[in-house]
Structure formats: C-alpha cells, structure tokens
C-alpha cells in the first residue's frame, strides 16, 4: 500500500544545476505538480500523485504506459483521475437488476511522467482541472480509517525513506574522501617522480664529469 502523508507536512525539494526541482519526499502533496518536476523513480511519481489526489479529493488511477524497445522496461506512464474515460455500455441481462452507478465521467485531469537518460522521471504533462466536484474531506477521513497493518506499513516506509537519505549522505561523504585520497595519491606520485628525476640528473652529472 502506498503511503499517504498528512496535509500539514512540508514538501522536501532541491533545485538541481539545470534549474529543475527534484522531489526528495515524494509522499508530501503540498506542492502542485508542474511540467519539469522530477522524481527519483516511477514509484515516487505514483506515490506523490496519489497523495496529491487524496488531499485534493479524488482517486488516482494508474493508466497507460510505454515500454522501451531496447530492454522492455517502462519509460512512460500516465496517471489519471479514476473518473477518466467513460464506461462501456453493455446490455443488461435482467430488467430487475439496478443500473450501476456512473463511475467515469470523462475527467481529463492527469499527469504524464517520462524516464530521462539520467534515470530521473520527469513530468511532461499536467492537467489540473476536473469536470466533477472534489471531496477533500473524504480523502482525509479515509487516511484516518487505516488499519494497524496500514499504520505499520507507513511507519516502515517512513523509516526506509530516512535510511535511504542517510545512506545517500554517507555515500556522498565517502565519495569526497575517496576523491581527496586520489588527489593526495596523485600529488605524492608527482613528488616521487620529481625526486627520481632529480636523482637521475645528479647521477648523470657525477658520472659524466671528467676526472
């Protein structure tokens, strides 16, 4: 089950070197989706839009996708409102049956995310407007009715997110140490080569000097 965050949580985002924004806390729905928004993975994009949908008062549905011709992995995904499209009309088997409630109303609200060469998933299309009323209070009350199992999943997911951030910070520190060690090694090698060259020059001068 995907994690839903409370509305009062703050979105954690960082600005990349190219001016785009990368979502680092994908479960926070406070920031409205926008074209160019980046996610670390497809799952992060789904989780973010699902949380956004909950707060706004609609239900997200995972819709169409495209696969890579090279390796078959998903490279493009469309996430829509559950009232997208229209239900097919089928002949009723019995006149005594009650007609099913209309669940699809042709809503156009959606986001489209695409995987870039960098591995990031980027929002390439966003439609905010719905053609039906939204029910934010319903979305929030559904969060409060979670089972103990759901709460445990949320707790473990949050802990996993924290551990991932901690590992990323440690990896960054390790990379910096390795880079400094490499620079020191290169500097040491240069000094050794200079010493060797000086010794060779001294030896050459000594042996070639006439008696």
Coordinates of N, CA and C in Angstrom, one line a residue:
X1 N 0.8 -1.2 0.0 CA 0.0 0.0 0.0 C 0.9 1.2 0.0
X2 N 0.5 2.2 -0.8 CA 1.3 3.4 -0.9 C 1.1 4.3 0.3
X3 N 2.1 5.1 0.7 CA 2.0 5.9 1.8 C 1.3 7.2 1.5
X4 N 0.4 7.6 2.4 CA -0.3 8.9 2.3 C 0.2 9.8 3.4
X5 N 0.6 11.0 3.1 CA 1.1 11.9 4.1 C 0.0 12.9 4.5
X6 N 0.2 13.4 5.7 CA -0.8 14.4 6.2 C -0.6 15.7 5.5
X7 N -1.7 16.5 5.3 CA -1.6 17.8 4.6 C -0.6 18.8 5.2
X8 N -0.4 18.7 6.5 CA 0.5 19.7 7.1 C 1.9 19.5 6.9
X9 N 2.3 18.3 6.4 CA 3.7 18.1 6.2 C 4.3 19.0 5.1
X10 N 5.6 19.3 5.2 CA 6.2 20.2 4.2 C 6.9 19.3 3.1
X11 N 6.8 19.8 1.9 CA 7.4 19.2 0.7 C 8.9 19.4 0.8
X12 N 9.7 18.3 0.6 CA 11.1 18.5 0.6 C 11.6 18.4 -0.9
X13 N 12.2 19.5 -1.4 CA 12.6 19.6 -2.8 C 14.0 20.2 -2.8
X14 N 14.7 19.9 -3.8 CA 16.0 20.5 -4.0 C 16.1 20.9 -5.5
X15 N 16.8 22.1 -5.7 CA 17.0 22.6 -7.0 C 18.3 22.0 -7.6
X16 N 18.2 21.4 -8.8 CA 19.3 20.8 -9.5 C 20.1 21.9 -10.2
X17 N 21.2 21.5 -10.8 CA 22.1 22.5 -11.5 C 21.4 23.1 -12.7
X18 N 20.4 22.4 -13.3 CA 19.8 22.9 -14.5 C 18.5 23.6 -14.2
X19 N 18.3 23.9 -12.9 CA 17.1 24.7 -12.6 C 15.8 23.9 -12.3
X20 N 15.9 22.6 -12.5 CA 14.7 21.8 -12.3 C 14.6 21.5 -10.8
X21 N 13.4 21.0 -10.4 CA 13.2 20.6 -9.0 C 13.0 19.1 -8.9
X22 N 13.8 18.5 -7.9 CA 13.7 17.1 -7.7 C 12.9 16.8 -6.4
X23 N 11.9 16.0 -6.4 CA 11.2 15.7 -5.2 C 12.0 14.7 -4.4
X24 N 12.3 15.0 -3.1 CA 13.0 14.1 -2.3 C 12.1 13.5 -1.2
X25 N 10.9 14.1 -1.0 CA 9.9 13.5 -0.1 C 8.7 13.3 -0.9
X26 N 8.6 12.2 -1.7 CA 7.6 12.0 -2.7 C 6.2 11.8 -2.1
X27 N 6.1 11.7 -0.8 CA 4.8 11.4 -0.2 C 4.1 12.7 0.2
X28 N 4.7 13.9 0.2 CA 4.1 15.1 0.5 C 3.3 15.7 -0.6
X29 N 2.1 16.0 -0.4 CA 1.3 16.5 -1.6 C 1.1 18.0 -1.6
X30 N 1.9 18.8 -0.8 CA 1.7 20.2 -0.7 C 2.0 21.0 -2.0
X31 N 3.0 20.5 -2.8 CA 3.4 21.1 -4.0 C 2.6 20.6 -5.2
X32 N 2.0 21.5 -5.9 CA 1.2 21.1 -7.1 C 2.1 20.6 -8.2
X33 N 1.8 19.5 -8.9 CA 2.6 19.0 -10.0 C 2.8 20.1 -11.0
X34 N 3.9 20.1 -11.7 CA 4.2 21.0 -12.8 C 5.1 20.4 -13.8
X35 N 5.1 20.9 -15.0 CA 5.9 20.3 -16.1 C 7.4 20.6 -15.7
X36 N 8.2 19.6 -15.8 CA 9.6 19.7 -15.4 C 9.9 19.1 -14.0
X37 N 8.9 18.8 -13.3 CA 9.1 18.3 -11.9 C 9.7 16.9 -12.1
X38 N 10.7 16.6 -11.2 CA 11.5 15.4 -11.3 C 11.3 14.5 -10.1
X39 N 11.3 13.2 -10.4 CA 11.2 12.2 -9.3 C 12.4 11.2 -9.5
X40 N 12.7 10.6 -8.3 CA 13.8 9.6 -8.4 C 13.4 8.3 -9.1
X41 N 12.2 8.0 -9.1 CA 11.7 6.8 -9.7 C 10.2 6.9 -10.1
X42 N 9.8 5.9 -10.8 CA 8.4 5.8 -11.2 C 7.5 5.7 -10.0
X43 N 7.9 4.9 -9.0 CA 7.2 4.6 -7.8 C 7.0 5.9 -7.0
X44 N 8.1 6.8 -7.0 CA 8.0 8.1 -6.3 C 6.9 9.0 -7.0
X45 N 6.9 9.0 -8.3 CA 5.9 9.8 -9.0 C 4.5 9.3 -8.7
X46 N 4.3 8.0 -8.7 CA 3.0 7.4 -8.3 C 2.6 7.8 -6.9
X47 N 3.5 7.6 -6.0 CA 3.2 7.9 -4.6 C 2.9 9.4 -4.4
X48 N 3.6 10.3 -5.1 CA 3.4 11.7 -4.9 C 2.0 12.1 -5.5
X49 N 1.6 11.6 -6.7 CA 0.4 12.0 -7.3 C -0.8 11.3 -6.5
X50 N -0.6 10.2 -5.9 CA -1.6 9.5 -5.1 C -1.9 10.3 -3.9
X51 N -0.8 10.9 -3.2 CA -1.0 11.7 -2.0 C -1.7 13.0 -2.4
X52 N -1.2 13.6 -3.6 CA -1.8 14.8 -4.0 C -3.3 14.6 -4.3
X53 N -3.7 13.5 -4.9 CA -5.1 13.2 -5.2 C -5.9 13.1 -3.9
X54 N -5.3 12.5 -2.9 CA -6.0 12.3 -1.6 C -6.4 13.6 -1.0
X55 N -5.4 14.5 -1.0 CA -5.6 15.8 -0.4 C -6.6 16.6 -1.2
X56 N -6.5 16.6 -2.5 CA -7.4 17.3 -3.4 C -8.8 16.8 -3.4
X57 N -8.9 15.5 -3.1 CA -10.3 14.9 -3.1 C -10.7 14.1 -4.2
X58 N -9.7 13.4 -4.9 CA -10.1 12.5 -6.0 C -9.2 11.3 -5.8
X59 N -9.5 10.3 -6.6 CA -8.7 9.0 -6.5 C -7.9 8.8 -7.8
X60 N -6.6 8.5 -7.6 CA -5.7 8.3 -8.7 C -5.9 6.9 -9.3
X61 N -5.7 6.8 -10.6 CA -5.7 5.5 -11.3 C -4.5 5.5 -12.2
X62 N -3.8 4.4 -12.1 CA -2.6 4.1 -13.0 C -3.1 3.7 -14.4
X63 N -2.8 4.5 -15.4 CA -3.4 4.3 -16.7 C -2.3 3.7 -17.7
X64 N -2.2 4.3 -18.8 CA -1.4 3.7 -19.9 C 0.1 3.8 -19.6
X65 N 0.9 3.0 -20.3 CA 2.3 3.1 -20.2 C 3.0 2.7 -21.5
X66 N 4.2 3.0 -21.6 CA 5.0 2.6 -22.8 C 6.3 1.9 -22.3
X67 N 6.7 0.9 -23.1 CA 8.0 0.2 -22.7 C 9.1 0.6 -23.7
X68 N 10.3 0.4 -23.3 CA 11.5 0.6 -24.1 C 11.6 -0.5 -25.1
X69 N 11.9 -0.2 -26.4 CA 12.1 -1.2 -27.4 C 13.4 -1.9 -27.2
X70 N 14.3 -1.3 -26.4 CA 15.6 -1.9 -26.2 C 15.5 -3.0 -25.1
X71 N 15.0 -2.7 -23.9 CA 15.0 -3.7 -22.8 C 13.7 -4.0 -22.3
X72 N 12.6 -3.4 -22.8 CA 11.3 -3.7 -22.3 C 10.8 -3.1 -21.0
X73 N 11.7 -2.2 -20.4 CA 11.3 -1.6 -19.2 C 10.3 -0.4 -19.5
X74 N 9.5 0.0 -18.5 CA 8.6 1.1 -18.6 C 9.4 2.4 -18.7
X75 N 9.1 3.2 -19.6 CA 9.8 4.5 -19.8 C 8.8 5.7 -19.8
X76 N 7.5 5.4 -19.8 CA 6.5 6.5 -19.9 C 5.2 6.0 -19.2
X77 N 4.7 6.8 -18.4 CA 3.5 6.4 -17.6 C 2.5 7.6 -17.5
X78 N 1.2 7.2 -17.6 CA 0.1 8.2 -17.4 C -0.6 7.9 -16.2
X79 N -0.8 8.9 -15.3 CA -1.6 8.7 -14.1 C -2.8 9.6 -14.2
X80 N -4.0 9.1 -14.0 CA -5.2 9.9 -14.2 C -6.1 9.8 -13.0
X81 N -7.2 10.6 -13.1 CA -8.3 10.6 -12.1 C -9.1 9.3 -12.4
X82 N -9.7 8.7 -11.4 CA -10.4 7.5 -11.6 C -11.7 7.7 -12.4
X83 N -12.1 9.0 -12.6 CA -13.3 9.3 -13.4 C -12.9 9.6 -14.8
X84 N -11.7 9.3 -15.2 CA -11.3 9.5 -16.6 C -12.0 8.5 -17.5
X85 N -12.3 8.9 -18.7 CA -12.9 8.0 -19.7 C -14.4 7.8 -19.4
X86 N -15.0 6.8 -20.1 CA -16.4 6.5 -20.0 C -16.6 5.0 -19.9
X87 N -17.5 4.6 -19.1 CA -17.8 3.2 -19.0 C -18.5 2.7 -20.2
X88 N -18.1 1.5 -20.7 CA -18.8 0.9 -21.9 C -20.2 0.5 -21.5
X89 N -21.1 0.7 -22.4 CA -22.5 0.3 -22.2 C -22.7 -1.1 -22.6
X90 N -23.1 -1.9 -21.7 CA -23.4 -3.3 -22.0 C -24.9 -3.7 -21.8
X91 N -25.4 -4.6 -22.6 CA -26.8 -4.9 -22.5 C -27.1 -5.5 -21.1
X92 N -28.1 -5.1 -20.5 CA -28.5 -5.6 -19.2 C -29.1 -7.0 -19.3
X93 N -28.6 -7.9 -18.4 CA -29.1 -9.3 -18.5 C -30.4 -9.5 -17.9
X94 N -30.8 -8.6 -17.0 CA -32.0 -8.7 -16.3 C -32.6 -7.4 -16.1
X95 N -33.9 -7.2 -16.3 CA -34.5 -5.9 -16.1 C -34.7 -5.6 -14.6
X96 N -34.5 -6.7 -13.7 CA -34.7 -6.5 -12.3 C -33.4 -5.9 -11.7
X97 N -32.3 -6.0 -12.4 CA -31.0 -5.5 -11.9 C -31.0 -4.0 -11.9
X98 N -30.5 -3.4 -10.8 CA -30.4 -2.0 -10.7 C -29.2 -1.5 -11.6
X99 N -29.3 -0.4 -12.3 CA -28.2 0.1 -13.1 C -27.0 0.5 -12.2
X100 N -25.9 0.2 -12.7 CA -24.6 0.5 -11.9 C -24.4 2.0 -11.9
X101 N -23.9 2.5 -10.8 CA -23.6 3.9 -10.6 C -22.5 4.3 -11.6
X102 N -22.7 5.6 -12.1 CA -21.7 6.1 -13.1 C -20.4 6.5 -12.3
X103 N -19.3 5.8 -12.7 CA -18.1 6.0 -12.0 C -17.1 6.7 -12.9
X104 N -17.3 6.8 -14.2 CA -16.4 7.5 -15.1 C -17.2 8.6 -15.8
X105 N -16.6 9.8 -15.8 CA -17.3 11.0 -16.3 C -16.5 11.7 -17.4
X106 N -15.4 11.1 -17.9 CA -14.6 11.7 -18.9 C -13.7 12.8 -18.4
X107 N -13.3 12.7 -17.1 CA -12.4 13.7 -16.5 C -11.0 13.7 -17.2
X108 N -10.5 14.8 -17.4 CA -9.2 15.0 -18.2 C -8.0 15.2 -17.2
X109 N -8.2 15.3 -15.9 CA -7.1 15.5 -15.0 C -6.1 14.4 -15.1
X110 N -4.8 14.7 -15.1 CA -3.8 13.7 -15.2 C -2.4 14.3 -15.1
X111 N -1.4 13.5 -14.9 CA 0.0 13.8 -15.2 C 0.6 12.7 -16.0
X112 N 1.6 13.1 -16.8 CA 2.4 12.1 -17.6 C 3.8 12.3 -17.2
X113 N 4.5 11.1 -16.8 CA 5.9 11.2 -16.4 C 6.7 10.3 -17.4
X114 N 7.9 10.8 -17.7 CA 8.8 10.1 -18.6 C 10.1 9.9 -18.0
X115 N 10.7 8.7 -18.3 CA 12.1 8.5 -17.7 C 13.1 9.1 -18.7
X116 N 14.0 9.9 -18.1 CA 15.1 10.5 -18.9 C 16.3 9.6 -18.9
X117 N 17.3 10.0 -19.7 CA 18.5 9.2 -19.8 C 19.3 9.2 -18.4
X118 N 19.1 10.2 -17.6 CA 19.7 10.3 -16.3 C 19.1 9.3 -15.3
X119 N 17.9 8.7 -15.7 CA 17.2 7.9 -14.8 C 16.1 8.5 -14.0
X120 N 16.1 9.9 -14.0 CA 15.0 10.6 -13.3 C 13.7 10.5 -14.1
X121 N 12.6 10.6 -13.4 CA 11.3 10.6 -14.1 C 10.8 12.0 -14.0
X122 N 10.4 12.6 -15.2 CA 10.1 14.0 -15.3 C 8.6 14.1 -15.8
X123 N 7.9 15.1 -15.1 CA 6.5 15.4 -15.6 C 6.6 16.1 -16.9
X124 N 5.9 15.5 -17.9 CA 5.9 16.2 -19.2 C 4.5 16.7 -19.6
X125 N 3.5 16.4 -18.8 CA 2.2 16.9 -19.0 C 1.4 16.9 -17.7
X126 N 0.7 18.0 -17.4 CA -0.1 18.1 -16.2 C -1.4 18.8 -16.5
X127 N -2.5 18.2 -16.2 CA -3.9 18.8 -16.4 C -4.5 18.8 -15.0
X128 N -4.7 20.0 -14.5 CA -5.2 20.1 -13.1 C -6.8 20.0 -13.0
X129 N -7.5 20.6 -14.0 CA -8.9 20.8 -13.9 C -9.7 19.4 -14.0
X130 N -10.7 19.3 -13.1 CA -11.6 18.1 -13.1 C -12.9 18.6 -13.6
X131 N -13.7 17.7 -14.2 CA -15.0 18.1 -14.6 C -16.1 17.6 -13.6
X132 N -15.7 17.3 -12.4 CA -16.6 16.9 -11.4 C -16.2 17.4 -10.0
X133 N -17.1 17.5 -9.1 CA -16.8 18.0 -7.7 C -15.7 17.2 -7.1
X134 N -14.8 17.8 -6.3 CA -13.8 17.1 -5.5 C -14.3 17.1 -4.0
X135 N -13.8 16.1 -3.3 CA -14.2 15.9 -1.9 C -12.9 15.8 -1.0
X136 N -12.2 16.8 -0.7 CA -11.0 16.8 0.1 C -11.2 16.1 1.4
X137 N -12.4 16.4 2.1 CA -12.6 15.9 3.4 C -12.7 14.4 3.4
X138 N -13.3 13.9 2.3 CA -13.4 12.4 2.2 C -12.1 11.8 2.1
X139 N -11.2 12.4 1.3 CA -9.9 11.9 1.1 C -9.1 11.9 2.5
X140 N -9.3 12.9 3.3 CA -8.6 12.9 4.6 C -9.1 11.9 5.5
X141 N -10.5 11.8 5.6 CA -11.1 10.9 6.5 C -10.7 9.4 6.2
X142 N -10.4 9.1 4.9 CA -10.0 7.8 4.6 C -8.6 7.5 5.2
X143 N -7.8 8.5 5.3 CA -6.5 8.3 5.9 C -6.6 7.9 7.4
X144 N -7.6 8.5 8.1 CA -7.8 8.2 9.5 C -8.3 6.8 9.8
X145 N -8.9 6.2 8.8 CA -9.6 4.9 9.0 C -8.6 3.7 8.6
X146 N -7.3 4.0 8.6 CA -6.4 3.0 8.3 C -6.3 1.9 9.4
X147 N -6.0 0.7 9.0 CA -5.9 -0.4 9.9 C -4.5 -0.4 10.6
X148 N -4.3 -1.1 11.7 CA -2.9 -1.2 12.2 C -1.9 -1.7 11.3
X149 N -2.3 -2.5 10.3 CA -1.3 -3.0 9.3 C -0.9 -1.8 8.4
X150 N -1.9 -1.0 8.0 CA -1.6 0.2 7.2 C -0.6 1.1 8.0
X151 N -0.9 1.3 9.2 CA -0.1 2.2 10.0 C 1.4 1.7 10.1
X152 N 1.5 0.3 10.3 CA 2.8 -0.3 10.3 C 3.6 -0.1 9.0
X153 N 2.8 -0.3 7.9 CA 3.5 -0.1 6.6 C 3.9 1.4 6.4
X154 N 3.1 2.3 6.9 CA 3.5 3.7 6.8 C 4.7 4.0 7.6
X155 N 4.8 3.4 8.8 CA 5.9 3.6 9.7 C 7.2 3.0 9.1
X156 N 7.1 1.8 8.5 CA 8.3 1.2 7.9 C 8.7 1.9 6.6
X157 N 7.7 2.4 5.9 CA 8.1 3.2 4.7 C 8.8 4.5 5.0
X158 N 8.3 5.1 6.1 CA 9.0 6.4 6.5 C 10.4 6.1 7.0
X159 N 10.6 4.9 7.8 CA 11.9 4.6 8.2 C 12.8 4.2 7.1
X160 N 12.3 3.5 6.0 CA 13.1 3.2 4.9 C 13.5 4.5 4.1
X161 N 12.6 5.5 4.0 CA 12.9 6.7 3.4 C 14.1 7.4 4.1
X162 N 14.0 7.4 5.5 CA 15.1 8.0 6.3 C 16.4 7.3 6.1
X163 N 16.4 6.0 6.0 CA 17.6 5.2 5.8 C 18.2 5.5 4.5
X164 N 17.3 5.6 3.5 CA 17.8 5.9 2.1 C 18.5 7.3 2.1
X165 N 18.0 8.3 2.8 CA 18.6 9.6 2.8 C 19.9 9.5 3.5
X166 N 19.9 8.8 4.6 CA 21.2 8.6 5.4 C 22.3 8.0 4.6
X167 N 21.9 6.9 3.9 CA 22.8 6.2 3.0 C 23.4 7.1 1.9
X168 N 22.5 7.9 1.4 CA 22.9 8.8 0.3 C 23.9 9.9 0.8
X169 N 23.7 10.3 2.1 CA 24.6 11.3 2.7 C 25.9 10.7 3.0
X170 N 25.9 9.4 3.5 CA 27.2 8.7 3.7 C 27.9 8.4 2.4
X171 N 27.2 8.1 1.4 CA 27.8 7.8 0.1 C 28.5 9.1 -0.4
X172 N 27.8 10.2 -0.2 CA 28.4 11.5 -0.7 C 29.7 11.8 0.1
X173 N 29.7 11.5 1.4 CA 30.9 11.7 2.2 C 32.0 10.8 1.8
X174 N 31.7 9.5 1.5 CA 32.7 8.6 1.1 C 33.3 9.0 -0.2
X175 N 32.5 9.5 -1.1 CA 33.0 9.9 -2.4 C 33.9 11.1 -2.3
X176 N 33.6 12.0 -1.3 CA 34.5 13.1 -1.1 C 35.9 12.6 -0.5
X177 N 35.8 11.6 0.4 CA 37.1 11.1 1.0 C 37.9 10.4 -0.1
X178 N 37.2 9.6 -0.9 CA 38.0 8.9 -2.0 C 38.6 9.9 -3.0
X179 N 37.9 11.0 -3.3 CA 38.4 12.0 -4.2 C 39.6 12.7 -3.6
X180 N 39.6 13.0 -2.3 CA 40.7 13.6 -1.6 C 41.9 12.6 -1.6
X181 N 41.6 11.3 -1.3 CA 42.7 10.3 -1.3 C 43.3 10.2 -2.7
X182 N 42.5 10.3 -3.7 CA 43.1 10.2 -5.1 C 43.9 11.4 -5.4
X183 N 43.5 12.6 -5.0 CA 44.3 13.8 -5.2 C 45.6 13.7 -4.5
X184 N 45.5 13.2 -3.2 CA 46.8 13.1 -2.4 C 47.7 12.1 -3.1
X185 N 47.2 11.0 -3.6 CA 48.0 9.9 -4.2 C 48.6 10.5 -5.5
X186 N 47.9 11.3 -6.3 CA 48.5 11.8 -7.5 C 49.6 12.8 -7.1
X187 N 49.3 13.6 -6.1 CA 50.3 14.6 -5.7 C 51.6 13.9 -5.2
X188 N 51.4 12.8 -4.4 CA 52.6 12.0 -3.9 C 53.3 11.4 -5.0
X189 N 52.6 10.9 -6.0 CA 53.3 10.3 -7.2 C 54.1 11.3 -7.9
X190 N 53.5 12.5 -8.1 CA 54.3 13.6 -8.8 C 55.5 14.0 -8.0
X191 N 55.5 14.0 -6.7 CA 56.7 14.4 -5.9 C 57.7 13.3 -6.0
X192 N 57.3 12.0 -6.0 CA 58.2 10.9 -6.1 C 58.9 10.9 -7.5
X193 N 58.1 11.2 -8.5 CA 58.7 11.3 -9.9 C 59.7 12.4 -10.0
X194 N 59.4 13.5 -9.3 CA 60.3 14.7 -9.3 C 61.6 14.3 -8.6
X195 N 61.5 13.6 -7.5 CA 62.7 13.2 -6.7 C 63.6 12.2 -7.6
X196 N 62.9 11.2 -8.2 CA 63.6 10.3 -9.0 C 64.4 11.0 -10.2
X197 N 63.7 12.0 -10.8 CA 64.2 12.7 -11.9 C 65.5 13.5 -11.4
X198 N 65.4 14.1 -10.2 CA 66.5 14.9 -9.7 C 67.7 14.0 -9.4
X199 N 67.4 12.8 -8.8 CA 68.5 11.8 -8.5 C 69.2 11.4 -9.8
X200 N 68.4 11.1 -10.8 CA 69.0 10.7 -12.1 C 69.9 11.8 -12.7
X201 N 69.4 13.1 -12.6 CA 70.2 14.2 -13.1 C 71.5 14.3 -12.3
X202 N 71.4 14.1 -11.0 CA 72.7 14.2 -10.2 C 73.6 13.1 -10.6
X203 N 73.1 11.9 -10.7 CA 73.9 10.7 -11.1 C 74.5 10.9 -12.4
X204 N 73.8 11.5 -13.4 CA 74.3 11.7 -14.7 C 75.4 12.7 -14.7
X205 N 75.2 13.7 -13.9 CA 76.3 14.8 -13.8 C 77.5 14.2 -13.2
X206 N 77.3 13.4 -12.2 CA 78.5 12.8 -11.4 C 79.3 11.9 -12.3
X207 N 78.7 11.0 -13.0 CA 79.4 10.0 -13.8 C 80.0 10.6 -15.1
X208 N 79.4 11.7 -15.6 CA 79.9 12.3 -16.8 C 81.0 13.3 -16.6
X209 N 81.2 13.7 -15.3 CA 82.2 14.7 -15.0 C 83.6 14.2 -15.2
X210 N 84.5 14.8 -16.0 CA 85.9 14.3 -16.3 C 86.7 14.3 -15.0
X211 N 87.6 13.3 -14.9 CA 88.5 13.2 -13.8 C 89.7 14.1 -13.9

